[in-house]
Amino acid sequence: MKNSRYLSWRIRFFAALMLASYLVFVLLAVMVEKDDTARLFLCAAAGILLAAALLVFHYWIHNPWRQIQRLLTRIGEGYFPEEKPNPQGEVMLSPAFGKVIEKTYDLRHSQQYHMMNKRQIQYLALQNQINPHFLYNTLDGIRSEALLEGNATVAEMSEALATFFRYTISKVENLVTIEEELENCETYFRIQQFRFGDRLKLEIVKDEEWDKLSGCLIPKLTLQPILENSIIHGTELKLGEGISRIIIRRSGRLLLIRVSDNGVGMDEETLQKLNSRMNTDPDIGRGEGSGSIALANVSNRIHLIFGEDYHIHVYSIENHGTDVDITLPCVYSENEIEKVKNLS
Amino acid sequence: MRTEILRMSNVTFRKNGKTYLRNFELSVAAGQIMGLLLVDGYGAKELVDVLLFNKVLYNGCVYYCGERVNSWRQFPRKRNRITWIDERGFLIHEQNTLTNIFVLQAEKHYEILHDRLMEEAFRPYLEEAGLQIDPYQPVGKLSAYEQVSIELLKGISSGSRLVILQNIDNALSDRDLEKFGKLIRHYAEKGTSFLFLCSHLETLQGVCGQIGIMKGGGILSVLDEADALKQVCEVYSAEFSKSVRMYTQNRVLNEHAPEVFRQSGISCRELKKFGFSVRKGECLCIQFLDNHVYETIEKAYLEGVATLSGEIDVEGKHWDRKDVQDVAILSRNPDEKNLFPDLTFFDNVAMTMDYRYPAVWRDGRARRNLREELKRILGHDLWDKSIQSMSKRERYEVLYCRLLLQRPKVIIEFQPFHQADVQDRFEIWKINEELLKEGIAVVLFSIGLSDSLAIADRLIRVESSGKWEEYRREDFGRLSRNIPWISMYR
């Protein structure tokens, strides 16, 4: 009975069953009016059936209702499930409710790629407005002039910038290997080092199984915005040496990446707001700072691509630094992503 | 490759409209001993409930042994195979070890019991743990260390991959903690994971590889470097550390102060004719490494049971238990056990001062003056507040007021820092400091020292063998380094 996944159908069916049982019991009660033993037996049977009915009500109607209630409460607070509702799966309130959820999901997802991935849009816009080849040629020209003038620093900076733009603008894929993402981080870091000099250090610690891990796919521009945050909001405001560390390891089917810094950290209230933001629409609570928007954007892209089991979490203690933990599945192809999302 | 045993992913847990765990993220690998330093203890109980019983979550999910066992979108059905050991212990003391292990397991039960088979099944665990106990002996006769070890073996033999240890430093002495630390490291090497919840950094550092800082129902950071941990902890106990440092530097004990309390001739198990005395304004800490002796003495003092041999003298005269005004006795968790929630604030504070001023109950002016005076001392007015609605800190203030009004010669406290987080411990410490300043002697009885060294002038350690050794403040540096505050004396 495919309708049995709808709570409205279950309630109607249950009510009908109770009414029918009541009528049968009334009829039997009239028939056995004079027979004490039969009456006693009928009462006992009624008691047992009532208990059974309560149990069925609890598991078949009340529990699913509570689940739906929780989902509705969360939707009211700004959360929306990232997985398409499964027609064979969860209990729905009614067919109409199921259609509303499905329609809203489609609407959100057609908009979300444009609305939530702002930076990607900006880069795409940049790509559309500026001919990338023009940009690279110009930077190459600057590099050549610099080399001719004997200015190796300027040559290196322009080469690094060209590499950086080539990665962020030209590569249009959503997913890249972690190795490519790390290389981009190193390029970005080299550029920042021209500004900060020896005050800035980057350490990358790789898992012992790096040879296998290096081909794992992650969303493009996952690490670089976080590293940028750690430099701008952490290390830049600090006196003394700033060390950023990227640690990559595998744990079972998970890819765990940590971006740490020994910067100024943040207070507990800010930390709490930041972590709460990772689970909600980044448009909610805007104006809280570009750093939190960047993190929320990355987190939401991870949710979109892999499902809500994968996310970002921030740890921080004021004046002692910040750690950003990224939890991703270990996938090597886009086919695997669908499987991972279905398991969530 | 690192294998995760436990992952709590963005868990938010609410109960009765209050959020106890907020965006809680925790990961424990197989064979890892992860510590959680409880800065304020908020959410610790709920964390254990979520892990053990899969309580319904508001957000997030929990994975255990690679399987999703709880999620906000589903109603979980069964509890997880995780062992929880806390300071109270869950063994039935009247039953023997084998019964506790094989019959009283939540995970599996044995209906037909054969003693010999149970013993054979359990003997390898005992040998591996290096425990030499009679498995047929009632558990109540075992030492604290043996009881905690049996609980651990119970969990491991039932197949638990994760063991939660909560505040066991209150039940074990520093020496037993060291031994227990070796035991859990042994099982960690074999793949069992541990989550150690505790309020003392020194206890965790001796055992755990990584330590998370838990405050306000969330984890602020996970650190594994000793220096970083020390710096971070000093942030959260800065005021406490500063106060203790100033106190210990400025503390001058009057060697000629008169003796106010003397207990002599205590005999219990291996302990023969133990005695101690304390001077006016002095703080003496007595640590019992045998929990049975401690419990006997605690029971004797609290219940007035005449099982304790020996004599008690107060200011050189034999103390009659009827003279309650001279000796104040506070049990464990005095904010719960020594206060009367159905009585008013006034009744609770004035109940022991009637020997000094019996008319206080009738005299309205006296009560008004008392109210003003207590308001001045505390800095705020608790007079009209009910005991039930008071916070833990306020309840300690009520106790403090009562003791000030009573003005006993000596206060005897049992495990005063029991189940207290950092802020509560500071509060307890401050109260004891104020009482010592008033010239009241304080005697602390304990098994685990906790924060006793932050206030004690002398320490007497009573071994299980019956021998005891006294340490003056200048000798505290000789004690083992996993005792809180020991760094101040080294």
Tab-separated table of N, CA and C in Angstrom, chain A residues 59 63 66-67 70-71 74 77 79 81 83 90 208-209 249-254 256 258 268 271-272 275-276 279 308-309 311 313 315-317 320 323 327 343-344, chain B residues 1-4 7 9-10 14 22-26 56-59 61 63 66 68 71-75 77 213 215 219-223 225 228 231-232 235-236:
chain	number	residue	atom	x	y	z
A	59	TYR	N	3.734	3.687	17.500
A	59	TYR	CA	4.837	3.483	16.551
A	59	TYR	C	4.476	3.880	15.120
A	63	ASN	N	5.010	8.441	16.594
A	63	ASN	CA	6.456	8.635	16.352
A	63	ASN	C	6.736	9.358	15.040
A	66	ARG	N	5.976	12.979	15.397
A	66	ARG	CA	7.007	13.721	16.123
A	66	ARG	C	8.191	14.035	15.218
A	67	GLN	N	8.528	13.081	14.363
A	67	GLN	CA	9.648	13.311	13.443
A	67	GLN	C	9.320	14.449	12.490
A	70	ARG	N	9.520	17.754	14.211
A	70	ARG	CA	10.884	18.236	14.363
A	70	ARG	C	11.404	18.832	13.068
A	71	LEU	N	11.082	18.176	11.966
A	71	LEU	CA	11.531	18.679	10.666
A	71	LEU	C	10.914	20.047	10.407
A	74	ARG	N	12.580	22.713	12.467
A	74	ARG	CA	13.892	23.078	11.922
A	74	ARG	C	13.741	23.951	10.684
A	77	GLU	N	13.182	27.355	11.514
A	77	GLU	CA	14.362	28.070	12.017
A	77	GLU	C	15.386	28.367	10.938
A	79	TYR	N	16.588	25.970	8.605
A	79	TYR	CA	17.293	24.829	8.046
A	79	TYR	C	16.429	24.194	6.967
A	81	PRO	N	16.456	20.497	4.467
A	81	PRO	CA	17.224	19.290	4.147
A	81	PRO	C	17.872	19.391	2.785
A	83	GLU	N	18.967	16.756	1.102
A	83	GLU	CA	18.732	15.558	0.279
A	83	GLU	C	17.314	15.625	-0.266
A	90	GLU	N	10.958	8.193	3.832
A	90	GLU	CA	10.377	8.744	5.039
A	90	GLU	C	8.869	8.881	4.948
A	208	GLU	N	50.207	9.368	6.138
A	208	GLU	CA	51.186	8.385	5.653
A	208	GLU	C	50.723	7.708	4.361
A	209	GLU	N	49.392	7.739	4.106
A	209	GLU	CA	48.894	7.136	2.856
A	209	GLU	C	48.660	8.207	1.806
A	249	ARG	N	44.523	13.938	6.877
A	249	ARG	CA	44.604	12.522	7.199
A	249	ARG	C	43.312	11.817	6.830
A	250	ARG	N	43.439	10.534	6.777
A	250	ARG	CA	42.285	9.712	6.427
A	250	ARG	C	41.879	8.923	7.658
A	251	SER	N	40.553	8.778	7.815
A	251	SER	CA	40.061	7.963	8.922
A	251	SER	C	38.902	7.149	8.399
A	252	GLY	N	39.178	5.927	8.056
A	252	GLY	CA	38.111	5.088	7.487
A	252	GLY	C	37.700	5.642	6.134
A	253	ARG	N	36.423	5.975	6.028
A	253	ARG	CA	35.932	6.493	4.741
A	253	ARG	C	35.915	8.031	4.716
A	254	LEU	N	36.509	8.620	5.736
A	254	LEU	CA	36.490	10.073	5.827
A	254	LEU	C	37.851	10.675	5.498
A	256	LEU	N	39.883	13.896	6.517
A	256	LEU	CA	39.845	14.937	7.551
A	256	LEU	C	40.955	15.935	7.282
A	258	ARG	N	42.538	19.635	8.530
A	258	ARG	CA	42.543	20.655	9.581
A	258	ARG	C	43.439	21.801	9.138
A	268	GLU	N	34.316	33.098	22.904
A	268	GLU	CA	33.372	31.963	22.881
A	268	GLU	C	32.080	32.318	22.168
A	271	LEU	N	32.655	32.275	18.453
A	271	LEU	CA	32.853	30.893	18.020
A	271	LEU	C	31.526	30.155	17.923
A	272	GLN	N	30.697	30.377	18.924
A	272	GLN	CA	29.399	29.696	18.933
A	272	GLN	C	28.548	30.134	17.752
A	275	ASN	N	29.896	28.573	14.437
A	275	ASN	CA	29.567	27.155	14.246
A	275	ASN	C	28.082	26.953	13.973
A	276	SER	N	27.250	27.780	14.580
A	276	SER	CA	25.804	27.667	14.311
A	276	SER	C	25.517	28.064	12.873
A	279	ASN	N	25.382	25.677	9.769
A	279	ASN	CA	24.253	24.808	9.460
A	279	ASN	C	23.083	25.533	8.840
A	308	GLU	N	24.561	16.495	4.255
A	308	GLU	CA	24.763	17.242	5.509
A	308	GLU	C	25.637	16.525	6.528
A	309	ASP	N	26.042	15.271	6.236
A	309	ASP	CA	26.955	14.590	7.171
A	309	ASP	C	28.357	15.163	7.113
A	311	HIS	N	30.915	18.533	6.748
A	311	HIS	CA	30.783	19.941	7.093
A	311	HIS	C	32.109	20.483	7.589
A	313	HIS	N	33.846	22.544	10.972
A	313	HIS	CA	33.670	22.907	12.384
A	313	HIS	C	34.882	23.717	12.821
A	315	TYR	N	37.234	25.317	15.921
A	315	TYR	CA	37.637	25.360	17.325
A	315	TYR	C	38.511	26.591	17.506
A	316	SER	N	38.333	27.269	18.621
A	316	SER	CA	39.193	28.428	18.830
A	316	SER	C	39.222	28.817	20.288
A	317	ILE	N	40.379	29.308	20.717
A	317	ILE	CA	40.492	29.891	22.055
A	317	ILE	C	41.157	31.240	21.877
A	320	HIS	N	44.951	32.092	21.464
A	320	HIS	CA	45.692	30.836	21.320
A	320	HIS	C	45.529	30.176	19.969
A	323	ASP	N	41.433	26.422	14.950
A	323	ASP	CA	41.533	25.209	14.116
A	323	ASP	C	40.226	25.077	13.359
A	327	THR	N	35.408	18.007	7.298
A	327	THR	CA	35.123	16.566	7.195
A	327	THR	C	34.505	16.304	5.829
A	343	LEU	N	23.801	7.611	1.109
A	343	LEU	CA	24.004	6.979	2.422
A	343	LEU	C	23.711	7.954	3.554
A	344	SER	N	23.760	9.253	3.279
A	344	SER	CA	23.593	10.261	4.346
A	344	SER	C	22.176	10.254	4.919
B	1	MET	N	46.354	3.351	9.171
B	1	MET	CA	45.279	4.329	8.995
B	1	MET	C	44.467	4.465	10.286
B	2	ARG	N	44.167	5.655	10.622
B	2	ARG	CA	43.383	5.941	11.823
B	2	ARG	C	41.963	5.435	11.644
B	3	THR	N	41.487	4.662	12.615
B	3	THR	CA	40.100	4.188	12.556
B	3	THR	C	39.322	4.896	13.644
B	4	GLU	N	38.217	5.478	13.253
B	4	GLU	CA	37.408	6.186	14.250
B	4	GLU	C	36.487	5.223	14.940
B	7	ARG	N	32.361	9.265	16.559
B	7	ARG	CA	32.317	10.596	15.952
B	7	ARG	C	30.991	11.236	16.324
B	9	SER	N	28.998	14.423	15.375
B	9	SER	CA	29.092	15.399	14.299
B	9	SER	C	28.041	16.485	14.506
B	10	ASN	N	28.489	17.641	14.928
B	10	ASN	CA	27.621	18.815	15.067
B	10	ASN	C	26.385	18.537	15.934
B	14	ARG	N	19.026	19.196	23.373
B	14	ARG	CA	18.203	20.070	24.206
B	14	ARG	C	17.326	19.233	25.128
B	22	ARG	N	26.037	21.983	22.343
B	22	ARG	CA	25.806	22.941	21.255
B	22	ARG	C	26.870	22.750	20.186
B	23	ASN	N	26.461	22.371	18.986
B	23	ASN	CA	27.413	22.134	17.879
B	23	ASN	C	28.608	21.320	18.370
B	24	PHE	N	28.298	20.266	19.067
B	24	PHE	CA	29.336	19.475	19.730
B	24	PHE	C	30.002	18.557	18.723
B	25	GLU	N	31.307	18.704	18.615
B	25	GLU	CA	32.051	17.925	17.626
B	25	GLU	C	33.156	17.179	18.364
B	26	LEU	N	33.155	15.866	18.235
B	26	LEU	CA	34.169	15.070	18.948
B	26	LEU	C	34.487	13.828	18.136
B	56	VAL	N	17.440	11.502	22.168
B	56	VAL	CA	17.017	12.151	20.927
B	56	VAL	C	17.730	13.498	20.762
B	57	LEU	N	18.319	13.694	19.601
B	57	LEU	CA	19.109	14.892	19.340
B	57	LEU	C	18.269	15.975	18.693
B	58	TYR	N	18.677	17.205	18.921
B	58	TYR	CA	18.050	18.308	18.223
B	58	TYR	C	18.709	18.490	16.852
B	59	ASN	N	20.008	18.228	16.789
B	59	ASN	CA	20.722	18.359	15.523
B	59	ASN	C	21.932	17.443	15.546
B	61	CYS	N	24.566	14.128	14.318
B	61	CYS	CA	24.461	12.682	14.406
B	61	CYS	C	25.676	12.101	15.128
B	63	TYR	N	28.188	8.657	15.341
B	63	TYR	CA	28.632	7.403	14.736
B	63	TYR	C	29.449	6.652	15.784
B	66	GLY	N	31.792	2.957	13.338
B	66	GLY	CA	31.530	3.066	11.911
B	66	GLY	C	30.073	3.069	11.513
B	68	ARG	N	26.102	4.669	11.978
B	68	ARG	CA	25.374	5.815	12.525
B	68	ARG	C	24.363	5.275	13.534
B	71	SER	N	20.712	10.061	15.137
B	71	SER	CA	20.630	11.203	14.235
B	71	SER	C	19.381	11.979	14.599
B	72	TRP	N	19.401	13.270	14.357
B	72	TRP	CA	18.254	14.098	14.748
B	72	TRP	C	17.011	13.737	13.949
B	73	ARG	N	17.227	13.086	12.809
B	73	ARG	CA	16.090	12.770	11.957
B	73	ARG	C	15.451	11.422	12.281
B	74	GLN	N	16.081	10.678	13.186
B	74	GLN	CA	15.514	9.355	13.472
B	74	GLN	C	15.371	9.175	14.971
B	75	PHE	N	14.489	8.257	15.334
B	75	PHE	CA	14.388	7.894	16.742
B	75	PHE	C	15.223	6.642	16.957
B	77	ARG	N	16.781	3.324	18.708
B	77	ARG	CA	16.078	2.341	19.526
B	77	ARG	C	16.927	1.779	20.662
B	213	ILE	N	39.039	20.973	25.472
B	213	ILE	CA	38.573	21.901	26.507
B	213	ILE	C	37.074	22.049	26.323
B	215	LYS	N	33.526	23.615	27.464
B	215	LYS	CA	32.921	24.700	28.250
B	215	LYS	C	31.606	25.082	27.601
B	219	ILE	N	32.965	22.050	22.668
B	219	ILE	CA	34.417	21.887	22.804
B	219	ILE	C	35.072	23.086	22.149
B	220	LEU	N	35.875	23.804	22.922
B	220	LEU	CA	36.497	25.015	22.394
B	220	LEU	C	37.722	24.684	21.551
B	221	SER	N	38.462	23.678	21.992
B	221	SER	CA	39.659	23.322	21.253
B	221	SER	C	40.129	21.951	21.685
B	222	VAL	N	40.899	21.297	20.816
B	222	VAL	CA	41.515	20.022	21.174
B	222	VAL	C	43.012	20.209	21.033
B	223	LEU	N	43.732	20.006	22.139
B	223	LEU	CA	45.168	20.309	22.144
B	223	LEU	C	45.952	19.067	22.529
B	225	GLU	N	49.629	19.601	22.843
B	225	GLU	CA	50.933	20.051	23.313
B	225	GLU	C	50.829	20.527	24.758
B	228	ALA	N	50.856	24.384	25.384
B	228	ALA	CA	49.625	25.049	24.945
B	228	ALA	C	48.508	24.771	25.939
B	231	GLN	N	48.950	26.813	29.134
B	231	GLN	CA	48.591	28.227	28.929
B	231	GLN	C	47.088	28.406	28.866
B	232	VAL	N	46.448	27.495	28.141
B	232	VAL	CA	44.995	27.605	27.976
B	232	VAL	C	44.300	27.429	29.321
B	235	VAL	N	44.213	30.309	31.520
B	235	VAL	CA	43.208	31.304	31.152
B	235	VAL	C	41.928	31.065	31.948
B	236	TYR	N	41.529	29.799	32.045
B	236	TYR	CA	40.248	29.492	32.678
B	236	TYR	C	40.317	29.417	34.184
